[in-house]
């Protein structure tokens, strides 16, 4: 019954939204260029030293596939406080922290997982800048590069990859449209020996577990074509490395835009952990070695009206074990097909939207994975929610 109610709302949205999308009020209640502080006090900010936003996403999620273990419920999917500012023309800071995650410090970097970003940046020259502290890992890809609140459901790699790490980066715009970024971070947030799984025979933790990333971002054809590409090497064990490649391109014109991400990870010790989850069903769980991950992700958006957007998104991903693995057999263990489609309504500006989303994922396991007790899955959901980046100050 709940599912049908959502579908009725969807039909109503389709009918009413074109009218609403073209309707312009004489004056918005909350002017998007003004913060709540400015709206209430009627005092205009005089500097850029402090900017405060609350990034939120809330939705009602309804499972529509048989046997799904998740309950239909309202859920606050995303709640992050974002504080930024310029101390001087050359020095700036960022602090981004989730309000609905654990504040327990991680054992390696001594940072709680609730903090995504905390550090200080420096504009060394007009084309050269640096940042030190906890930050986004500079992986390529447009799904990864997007505001996390705007990604309703990630691909497998996007869901499992460690996105925020402590370190330093250097950014150089060597032309007005081309940027190179170099980054050194911790390879992880916690110590490897705290992993619940049994470590592979002969595995020893790296004395200096660091990750190195080089990233290239480019704009072409009057910024219609953009690229987000990177290569990373993470030193996970004394003799085990992770090699991660991301190649991505996006196209944008008038009412239409799209991107496509190609991601490939070769892991001498299973860092993402999907393959280890499969082997974890054994009587004695252990961490897999020589894993292989491939991901192809794409999203298309079309603004049928200035305030109304429709979108589709799809992904194809595989999980395999390479030669030398400690699993019984090498070869493919898992294939997943993700798909999404929905509609977004923007009543004011980009900082507020209502959305209706249908998403599903077909997960197929090979015979070698089924020997660990794995079974094929096909979860599907309908979600109705809102996303609002509230300008507090």
mmCIF file of C-alpha atoms in Angstrom, residues 148-375:
data_model
loop_
_atom_site.group_PDB
_atom_site.id
_atom_site.type_symbol
_atom_site.label_atom_id
_atom_site.label_comp_id
_atom_site.label_asym_id
_atom_site.label_seq_id
_atom_site.Cartn_x
_atom_site.Cartn_y
_atom_site.Cartn_z
ATOM 1 C CA UNK A 148 27.991 13.241 -1.486
ATOM 2 C CA UNK A 149 24.535 14.483 -0.510
ATOM 3 C CA UNK A 150 23.614 14.611 -4.204
ATOM 4 C CA UNK A 151 24.611 10.981 -4.838
ATOM 5 C CA UNK A 152 21.476 9.064 -3.882
ATOM 6 C CA UNK A 153 23.150 5.675 -4.263
ATOM 7 C CA UNK A 154 26.806 4.972 -5.017
ATOM 8 C CA UNK A 155 28.323 2.321 -7.218
ATOM 9 C CA UNK A 156 30.104 -0.586 -5.482
ATOM 10 C CA UNK A 157 33.528 1.060 -5.626
ATOM 11 C CA UNK A 158 32.080 4.438 -4.632
ATOM 12 C CA UNK A 159 30.357 2.785 -1.673
ATOM 13 C CA UNK A 160 33.387 0.875 -0.387
ATOM 14 C CA UNK A 161 36.326 3.150 -1.153
ATOM 15 C CA UNK A 162 37.871 5.224 1.640
ATOM 16 C CA UNK A 163 37.211 8.802 0.552
ATOM 17 C CA UNK A 164 38.646 10.974 3.347
ATOM 18 C CA UNK A 165 42.219 10.676 4.580
ATOM 19 C CA UNK A 166 44.758 12.786 6.439
ATOM 20 C CA UNK A 167 47.589 14.187 4.363
ATOM 21 C CA UNK A 168 48.759 17.027 2.135
ATOM 22 C CA UNK A 169 48.123 17.964 -1.484
ATOM 23 C CA UNK A 170 49.500 20.386 -4.033
ATOM 24 C CA UNK A 171 47.433 21.856 -6.891
ATOM 25 C CA UNK A 172 48.937 23.514 -9.975
ATOM 26 C CA UNK A 173 46.913 25.114 -12.786
ATOM 27 C CA UNK A 174 49.599 24.947 -15.480
ATOM 28 C CA UNK A 175 47.150 26.438 -18.009
ATOM 29 C CA UNK A 176 43.830 28.258 -17.410
ATOM 30 C CA UNK A 177 41.964 25.014 -18.235
ATOM 31 C CA UNK A 178 44.350 22.285 -17.034
ATOM 32 C CA UNK A 179 45.082 21.281 -13.426
ATOM 33 C CA UNK A 180 47.528 18.779 -11.955
ATOM 34 C CA UNK A 181 47.159 17.679 -8.319
ATOM 35 C CA UNK A 182 49.624 15.646 -6.288
ATOM 36 C CA UNK A 183 48.645 14.193 -2.926
ATOM 37 C CA UNK A 184 50.234 12.156 -0.129
ATOM 38 C CA UNK A 185 47.935 10.721 2.552
ATOM 39 C CA UNK A 186 47.710 7.921 5.067
ATOM 40 C CA UNK A 187 46.792 4.685 3.324
ATOM 41 C CA UNK A 188 43.954 4.139 5.802
ATOM 42 C CA UNK A 189 42.412 5.549 8.973
ATOM 43 C CA UNK A 190 42.744 2.547 11.299
ATOM 44 C CA UNK A 191 45.602 0.155 11.949
ATOM 45 C CA UNK A 192 45.480 -2.970 9.775
ATOM 46 C CA UNK A 193 45.822 -5.334 12.727
ATOM 47 C CA UNK A 194 42.458 -4.119 14.047
ATOM 48 C CA UNK A 195 40.692 -5.696 11.071
ATOM 49 C CA UNK A 196 38.353 -8.452 12.256
ATOM 50 C CA UNK A 197 39.452 -10.782 9.481
ATOM 51 C CA UNK A 198 42.437 -13.087 9.731
ATOM 52 C CA UNK A 199 45.331 -11.550 7.836
ATOM 53 C CA UNK A 200 46.947 -13.592 5.024
ATOM 54 C CA UNK A 201 49.916 -15.768 5.813
ATOM 55 C CA UNK A 202 53.151 -13.801 5.634
ATOM 56 C CA UNK A 203 51.393 -10.418 5.707
ATOM 57 C CA UNK A 204 53.156 -7.683 7.654
ATOM 58 C CA UNK A 205 51.834 -4.183 8.127
ATOM 59 C CA UNK A 206 53.720 -1.491 6.239
ATOM 60 C CA UNK A 207 55.934 0.619 8.489
ATOM 61 C CA UNK A 208 54.927 3.692 6.490
ATOM 62 C CA UNK A 209 51.386 3.047 5.167
ATOM 63 C CA UNK A 210 51.007 5.977 2.780
ATOM 64 C CA UNK A 211 49.088 6.598 -0.424
ATOM 65 C CA UNK A 212 50.283 8.641 -3.402
ATOM 66 C CA UNK A 213 47.893 10.112 -5.983
ATOM 67 C CA UNK A 214 48.392 12.181 -9.113
ATOM 68 C CA UNK A 215 45.257 13.743 -10.570
ATOM 69 C CA UNK A 216 44.604 15.568 -13.841
ATOM 70 C CA UNK A 217 41.525 17.748 -14.374
ATOM 71 C CA UNK A 218 40.900 19.358 -17.734
ATOM 72 C CA UNK A 219 38.355 21.590 -19.490
ATOM 73 C CA UNK A 220 37.927 21.613 -23.261
ATOM 74 C CA UNK A 221 35.631 23.087 -25.920
ATOM 75 C CA UNK A 222 34.544 26.104 -23.858
ATOM 76 C CA UNK A 223 34.096 23.872 -20.784
ATOM 77 C CA UNK A 224 31.623 21.586 -22.506
ATOM 78 C CA UNK A 225 34.018 18.652 -22.121
ATOM 79 C CA UNK A 226 35.679 18.063 -18.734
ATOM 80 C CA UNK A 227 37.924 15.274 -17.484
ATOM 81 C CA UNK A 228 38.706 13.831 -14.029
ATOM 82 C CA UNK A 229 41.542 11.282 -14.211
ATOM 83 C CA UNK A 230 43.915 9.905 -11.583
ATOM 84 C CA UNK A 231 46.370 7.183 -10.676
ATOM 85 C CA UNK A 232 47.013 6.115 -7.077
ATOM 86 C CA UNK A 233 49.465 3.816 -5.347
ATOM 87 C CA UNK A 234 48.781 2.816 -1.747
ATOM 88 C CA UNK A 235 51.427 1.000 0.292
ATOM 89 C CA UNK A 236 49.217 -1.266 2.408
ATOM 90 C CA UNK A 237 51.629 -4.012 3.530
ATOM 91 C CA UNK A 238 55.393 -4.366 3.449
ATOM 92 C CA UNK A 239 55.086 -6.268 0.175
ATOM 93 C CA UNK A 240 51.483 -5.450 -0.779
ATOM 94 C CA UNK A 241 50.399 -2.416 -2.787
ATOM 95 C CA UNK A 242 47.126 -1.097 -4.178
ATOM 96 C CA UNK A 243 47.003 0.358 -7.710
ATOM 97 C CA UNK A 244 43.945 2.437 -8.562
ATOM 98 C CA UNK A 245 43.205 4.040 -11.949
ATOM 99 C CA UNK A 246 40.301 6.396 -12.711
ATOM 100 C CA UNK A 247 39.442 7.733 -16.177
ATOM 101 C CA UNK A 248 36.377 9.950 -16.475
ATOM 102 C CA UNK A 249 34.828 12.456 -18.859
ATOM 103 C CA UNK A 250 31.714 14.633 -18.789
ATOM 104 C CA UNK A 251 29.765 16.573 -21.414
ATOM 105 C CA UNK A 252 27.506 19.553 -20.713
ATOM 106 C CA UNK A 253 25.347 21.699 -22.965
ATOM 107 C CA UNK A 254 22.292 23.831 -22.221
ATOM 108 C CA UNK A 255 19.671 21.500 -20.680
ATOM 109 C CA UNK A 256 21.664 18.274 -20.905
ATOM 110 C CA UNK A 257 24.735 16.849 -19.183
ATOM 111 C CA UNK A 258 26.237 13.426 -18.636
ATOM 112 C CA UNK A 259 29.357 11.724 -17.353
ATOM 113 C CA UNK A 260 31.012 8.337 -17.631
ATOM 114 C CA UNK A 261 33.534 6.959 -15.127
ATOM 115 C CA UNK A 262 35.861 4.024 -15.684
ATOM 116 C CA UNK A 263 37.557 2.738 -12.502
ATOM 117 C CA UNK A 264 40.010 -0.131 -12.109
ATOM 118 C CA UNK A 265 41.663 -1.301 -8.881
ATOM 119 C CA UNK A 266 44.354 -3.989 -8.625
ATOM 120 C CA UNK A 267 44.916 -4.941 -4.991
ATOM 121 C CA UNK A 268 47.642 -7.255 -3.741
ATOM 122 C CA UNK A 269 45.844 -7.190 -0.380
ATOM 123 C CA UNK A 270 42.069 -6.707 -0.595
ATOM 124 C CA UNK A 271 41.503 -3.070 0.442
ATOM 125 C CA UNK A 272 37.978 -2.451 -0.852
ATOM 126 C CA UNK A 273 36.840 -5.609 0.913
ATOM 127 C CA UNK A 274 34.057 -6.934 -1.333
ATOM 128 C CA UNK A 275 36.005 -10.065 -2.205
ATOM 129 C CA UNK A 276 36.880 -10.539 1.475
ATOM 130 C CA UNK A 277 33.158 -10.322 2.330
ATOM 131 C CA UNK A 278 32.594 -13.281 0.018
ATOM 132 C CA UNK A 279 35.414 -15.333 1.558
ATOM 133 C CA UNK A 280 34.234 -14.124 4.972
ATOM 134 C CA UNK A 281 31.353 -16.584 4.741
ATOM 135 C CA UNK A 282 33.850 -19.420 5.227
ATOM 136 C CA UNK A 283 34.052 -21.207 8.571
ATOM 137 C CA UNK A 284 37.220 -19.240 9.320
ATOM 138 C CA UNK A 285 36.962 -15.761 7.691
ATOM 139 C CA UNK A 286 40.132 -14.381 6.147
ATOM 140 C CA UNK A 287 41.221 -11.352 4.163
ATOM 141 C CA UNK A 288 41.550 -12.033 0.454
ATOM 142 C CA UNK A 289 44.657 -11.283 -1.580
ATOM 143 C CA UNK A 290 45.198 -10.334 -5.238
ATOM 144 C CA UNK A 291 41.737 -8.891 -5.851
ATOM 145 C CA UNK A 292 40.604 -7.088 -8.984
ATOM 146 C CA UNK A 293 37.793 -4.522 -9.271
ATOM 147 C CA UNK A 294 36.337 -2.921 -12.405
ATOM 148 C CA UNK A 295 33.585 -0.311 -12.485
ATOM 149 C CA UNK A 296 31.791 1.566 -15.265
ATOM 150 C CA UNK A 297 29.354 4.261 -14.092
ATOM 151 C CA UNK A 298 27.309 6.802 -16.043
ATOM 152 C CA UNK A 299 24.595 9.358 -15.298
ATOM 153 C CA UNK A 300 22.505 11.505 -17.686
ATOM 154 C CA UNK A 301 20.522 14.617 -16.687
ATOM 155 C CA UNK A 302 17.984 16.534 -18.753
ATOM 156 C CA UNK A 303 16.269 19.768 -17.626
ATOM 157 C CA UNK A 304 12.854 19.500 -19.207
ATOM 158 C CA UNK A 305 11.968 22.792 -17.469
ATOM 159 C CA UNK A 306 14.217 25.314 -15.650
ATOM 160 C CA UNK A 307 13.173 23.860 -12.299
ATOM 161 C CA UNK A 308 12.570 20.249 -13.263
ATOM 162 C CA UNK A 309 15.261 17.649 -13.965
ATOM 163 C CA UNK A 310 14.942 14.013 -14.973
ATOM 164 C CA UNK A 311 17.880 11.626 -14.724
ATOM 165 C CA UNK A 312 18.986 8.060 -15.240
ATOM 166 C CA UNK A 313 22.101 6.354 -13.901
ATOM 167 C CA UNK A 314 23.619 2.955 -14.496
ATOM 168 C CA UNK A 315 26.647 0.930 -13.459
ATOM 169 C CA UNK A 316 28.385 -2.303 -14.431
ATOM 170 C CA UNK A 317 30.918 -3.723 -11.974
ATOM 171 C CA UNK A 318 32.918 -6.904 -11.471
ATOM 172 C CA UNK A 319 34.889 -8.439 -8.601
ATOM 173 C CA UNK A 320 37.585 -10.996 -9.395
ATOM 174 C CA UNK A 321 40.530 -12.826 -7.850
ATOM 175 C CA UNK A 322 43.831 -12.654 -9.708
ATOM 176 C CA UNK A 323 46.639 -15.164 -10.033
ATOM 177 C CA UNK A 324 48.286 -15.800 -6.664
ATOM 178 C CA UNK A 325 45.122 -15.278 -4.628
ATOM 179 C CA UNK A 326 44.632 -17.104 -1.352
ATOM 180 C CA UNK A 327 41.083 -18.012 -2.417
ATOM 181 C CA UNK A 328 40.506 -21.537 -3.751
ATOM 182 C CA UNK A 329 40.180 -20.311 -7.354
ATOM 183 C CA UNK A 330 41.141 -17.288 -9.397
ATOM 184 C CA UNK A 331 38.587 -15.674 -11.709
ATOM 185 C CA UNK A 332 35.369 -13.666 -11.469
ATOM 186 C CA UNK A 333 33.313 -13.940 -8.267
ATOM 187 C CA UNK A 334 30.683 -11.203 -8.590
ATOM 188 C CA UNK A 335 28.975 -9.027 -11.209
ATOM 189 C CA UNK A 336 26.562 -6.224 -10.362
ATOM 190 C CA UNK A 337 24.271 -4.110 -12.526
ATOM 191 C CA UNK A 338 23.020 -0.917 -10.896
ATOM 192 C CA UNK A 339 20.247 1.273 -12.285
ATOM 193 C CA UNK A 340 18.441 4.416 -11.139
ATOM 194 C CA UNK A 341 15.884 6.796 -12.527
ATOM 195 C CA UNK A 342 14.135 9.761 -11.043
ATOM 196 C CA UNK A 343 12.858 13.295 -11.115
ATOM 197 C CA UNK A 344 14.113 16.372 -9.219
ATOM 198 C CA UNK A 345 12.207 19.601 -8.583
ATOM 199 C CA UNK A 346 14.078 22.814 -7.658
ATOM 200 C CA UNK A 347 11.596 25.333 -6.168
ATOM 201 C CA UNK A 348 14.231 28.026 -5.522
ATOM 202 C CA UNK A 349 17.816 27.499 -6.598
ATOM 203 C CA UNK A 350 20.199 24.538 -6.650
ATOM 204 C CA UNK A 351 20.514 24.455 -2.854
ATOM 205 C CA UNK A 352 16.998 22.991 -2.407
ATOM 206 C CA UNK A 353 15.396 20.115 -4.274
ATOM 207 C CA UNK A 354 12.672 17.512 -3.893
ATOM 208 C CA UNK A 355 13.210 14.167 -5.566
ATOM 209 C CA UNK A 356 11.551 10.874 -6.377
ATOM 210 C CA UNK A 357 13.914 7.995 -7.090
ATOM 211 C CA UNK A 358 13.646 4.390 -8.208
ATOM 212 C CA UNK A 359 16.825 2.347 -7.801
ATOM 213 C CA UNK A 360 17.824 -1.272 -8.019
ATOM 214 C CA UNK A 361 20.855 -3.505 -8.250
ATOM 215 C CA UNK A 362 21.172 -6.984 -9.706
ATOM 216 C CA UNK A 363 24.022 -8.864 -8.003
ATOM 217 C CA UNK A 364 25.066 -12.128 -9.633
ATOM 218 C CA UNK A 365 27.561 -14.495 -8.017
ATOM 219 C CA UNK A 366 29.500 -17.103 -9.939
ATOM 220 C CA UNK A 367 29.623 -20.764 -8.964
ATOM 221 C CA UNK A 368 32.980 -20.268 -7.235
ATOM 222 C CA UNK A 369 31.406 -17.556 -5.031
ATOM 223 C CA UNK A 370 28.389 -19.731 -4.261
ATOM 224 C CA UNK A 371 30.694 -22.321 -2.692
ATOM 225 C CA UNK A 372 31.022 -19.748 0.132
ATOM 226 C CA UNK A 373 27.234 -19.672 0.495
ATOM 227 C CA UNK A 374 26.581 -16.524 -1.552
ATOM 228 C CA UNK A 375 23.186 -16.116 -3.261
#
